[in-house]
mmCIF file of C-alpha atoms in Angstrom:
data_model
loop_
_atom_site.group_PDB
_atom_site.id
_atom_site.type_symbol
_atom_site.label_atom_id
_atom_site.label_comp_id
_atom_site.label_asym_id
_atom_site.label_seq_id
_atom_site.Cartn_x
_atom_site.Cartn_y
_atom_site.Cartn_z
ATOM 1 C CA UNK A 1 0.011 -0.015 -0.019
ATOM 2 C CA UNK A 2 1.447 3.351 -1.024
ATOM 3 C CA UNK A 3 0.836 6.241 1.268
ATOM 4 C CA UNK A 4 0.230 9.859 0.160
ATOM 5 C CA UNK A 5 2.623 12.716 0.976
ATOM 6 C CA UNK A 6 1.283 15.421 3.207
ATOM 7 C CA UNK A 7 1.168 17.904 0.336
ATOM 8 C CA UNK A 8 -0.603 15.478 -1.953
ATOM 9 C CA UNK A 9 -3.074 14.537 0.766
ATOM 10 C CA UNK A 10 -3.655 18.260 1.555
ATOM 11 C CA UNK A 11 -4.544 18.805 -2.109
ATOM 12 C CA UNK A 12 -6.979 15.827 -2.034
ATOM 13 C CA UNK A 13 -8.464 17.095 1.203
ATOM 14 C CA UNK A 14 -9.014 20.566 -0.277
ATOM 15 C CA UNK A 15 -10.684 18.969 -3.387
ATOM 16 C CA UNK A 16 -12.996 16.931 -1.070
ATOM 17 C CA UNK A 17 -13.848 20.046 0.874
ATOM 18 C CA UNK A 18 -14.827 21.846 -2.322
ATOM 19 C CA UNK A 19 -16.952 18.863 -3.490
ATOM 20 C CA UNK A 20 -18.730 18.765 -0.079
ATOM 21 C CA UNK A 21 -19.213 22.582 -0.091
ATOM 22 C CA UNK A 22 -16.913 23.139 2.862
ATOM 23 C CA UNK A 23 -14.652 26.173 3.127
ATOM 24 C CA UNK A 24 -11.190 24.873 4.002
ATOM 25 C CA UNK A 25 -8.086 27.101 3.766
ATOM 26 C CA UNK A 26 -4.688 25.582 2.879
ATOM 27 C CA UNK A 27 -3.436 25.484 6.515
ATOM 28 C CA UNK A 28 -6.610 23.613 7.566
ATOM 29 C CA UNK A 29 -6.100 21.039 4.730
ATOM 30 C CA UNK A 30 -2.399 20.628 5.734
ATOM 31 C CA UNK A 31 -3.393 20.055 9.444
ATOM 32 C CA UNK A 32 -5.834 17.345 8.391
ATOM 33 C CA UNK A 33 -3.260 15.774 6.022
ATOM 34 C CA UNK A 34 -0.583 15.607 8.710
ATOM 35 C CA UNK A 35 -2.890 13.678 10.958
ATOM 36 C CA UNK A 36 -4.370 11.305 8.369
ATOM 37 C CA UNK A 37 -1.289 8.971 8.377
ATOM 38 C CA UNK A 38 -1.040 9.112 4.585
ATOM 39 C CA UNK A 39 -4.546 7.819 3.898
ATOM 40 C CA UNK A 40 -7.180 9.700 1.890
ATOM 41 C CA UNK A 41 -9.945 7.690 3.653
ATOM 42 C CA UNK A 42 -8.788 8.922 7.033
ATOM 43 C CA UNK A 43 -8.308 12.529 5.706
ATOM 44 C CA UNK A 44 -11.904 12.526 4.410
ATOM 45 C CA UNK A 45 -13.254 11.163 7.715
ATOM 46 C CA UNK A 46 -11.327 13.848 9.625
ATOM 47 C CA UNK A 47 -12.618 16.480 7.240
ATOM 48 C CA UNK A 48 -16.256 15.590 7.973
ATOM 49 C CA UNK A 49 -15.622 15.617 11.760
ATOM 50 C CA UNK A 50 -13.789 18.918 11.691
ATOM 51 C CA UNK A 51 -16.474 20.467 9.540
ATOM 52 C CA UNK A 52 -18.995 19.938 12.235
ATOM 53 C CA UNK A 53 -16.693 21.484 14.815
ATOM 54 C CA UNK A 54 -15.918 24.467 12.508
ATOM 55 C CA UNK A 55 -19.721 25.060 12.066
ATOM 56 C CA UNK A 56 -20.501 25.057 15.809
ATOM 57 C CA UNK A 57 -17.308 26.657 17.258
ATOM 58 C CA UNK A 58 -16.131 28.771 14.392
ATOM 59 C CA UNK A 59 -17.528 30.548 11.343
ATOM 60 C CA UNK A 60 -17.728 27.451 9.275
ATOM 61 C CA UNK A 61 -14.270 27.774 7.773
ATOM 62 C CA UNK A 62 -11.724 24.997 8.492
ATOM 63 C CA UNK A 63 -8.545 26.878 9.346
ATOM 64 C CA UNK A 64 -5.323 25.329 10.688
ATOM 65 C CA UNK A 65 -6.211 26.529 14.181
ATOM 66 C CA UNK A 66 -9.793 25.182 14.022
ATOM 67 C CA UNK A 67 -8.568 21.829 12.650
ATOM 68 C CA UNK A 68 -5.907 21.449 15.347
ATOM 69 C CA UNK A 69 -8.358 22.380 18.167
ATOM 70 C CA UNK A 70 -11.026 20.024 16.796
ATOM 71 C CA UNK A 71 -8.657 17.118 16.376
ATOM 72 C CA UNK A 72 -7.135 17.575 19.854
ATOM 73 C CA UNK A 73 -10.696 17.662 21.361
ATOM 74 C CA UNK A 74 -11.554 14.485 19.420
ATOM 75 C CA UNK A 75 -8.522 12.753 20.828
ATOM 76 C CA UNK A 76 -9.422 13.869 24.405
ATOM 77 C CA UNK A 77 -12.966 12.552 24.009
ATOM 78 C CA UNK A 78 -11.692 9.143 22.938
ATOM 79 C CA UNK A 79 -9.271 8.804 25.825
#
């Protein structure tokens, strides 16, 4: 199984966000890509989870800061 680079995965995440109608800036896509362990499937799952967080806690835009905060809270909730 070949894993994606962070940059390539960020590009795919940004494309998925556009398809889903989600506003996601480059830093947000990069944060999701770094945490996706090279897997587009994981990146898309994280994108959907972070979208919900961005809509409730932010202005609906996935930024690097919103993505990092959402993912850290998701990890805390799982512990």
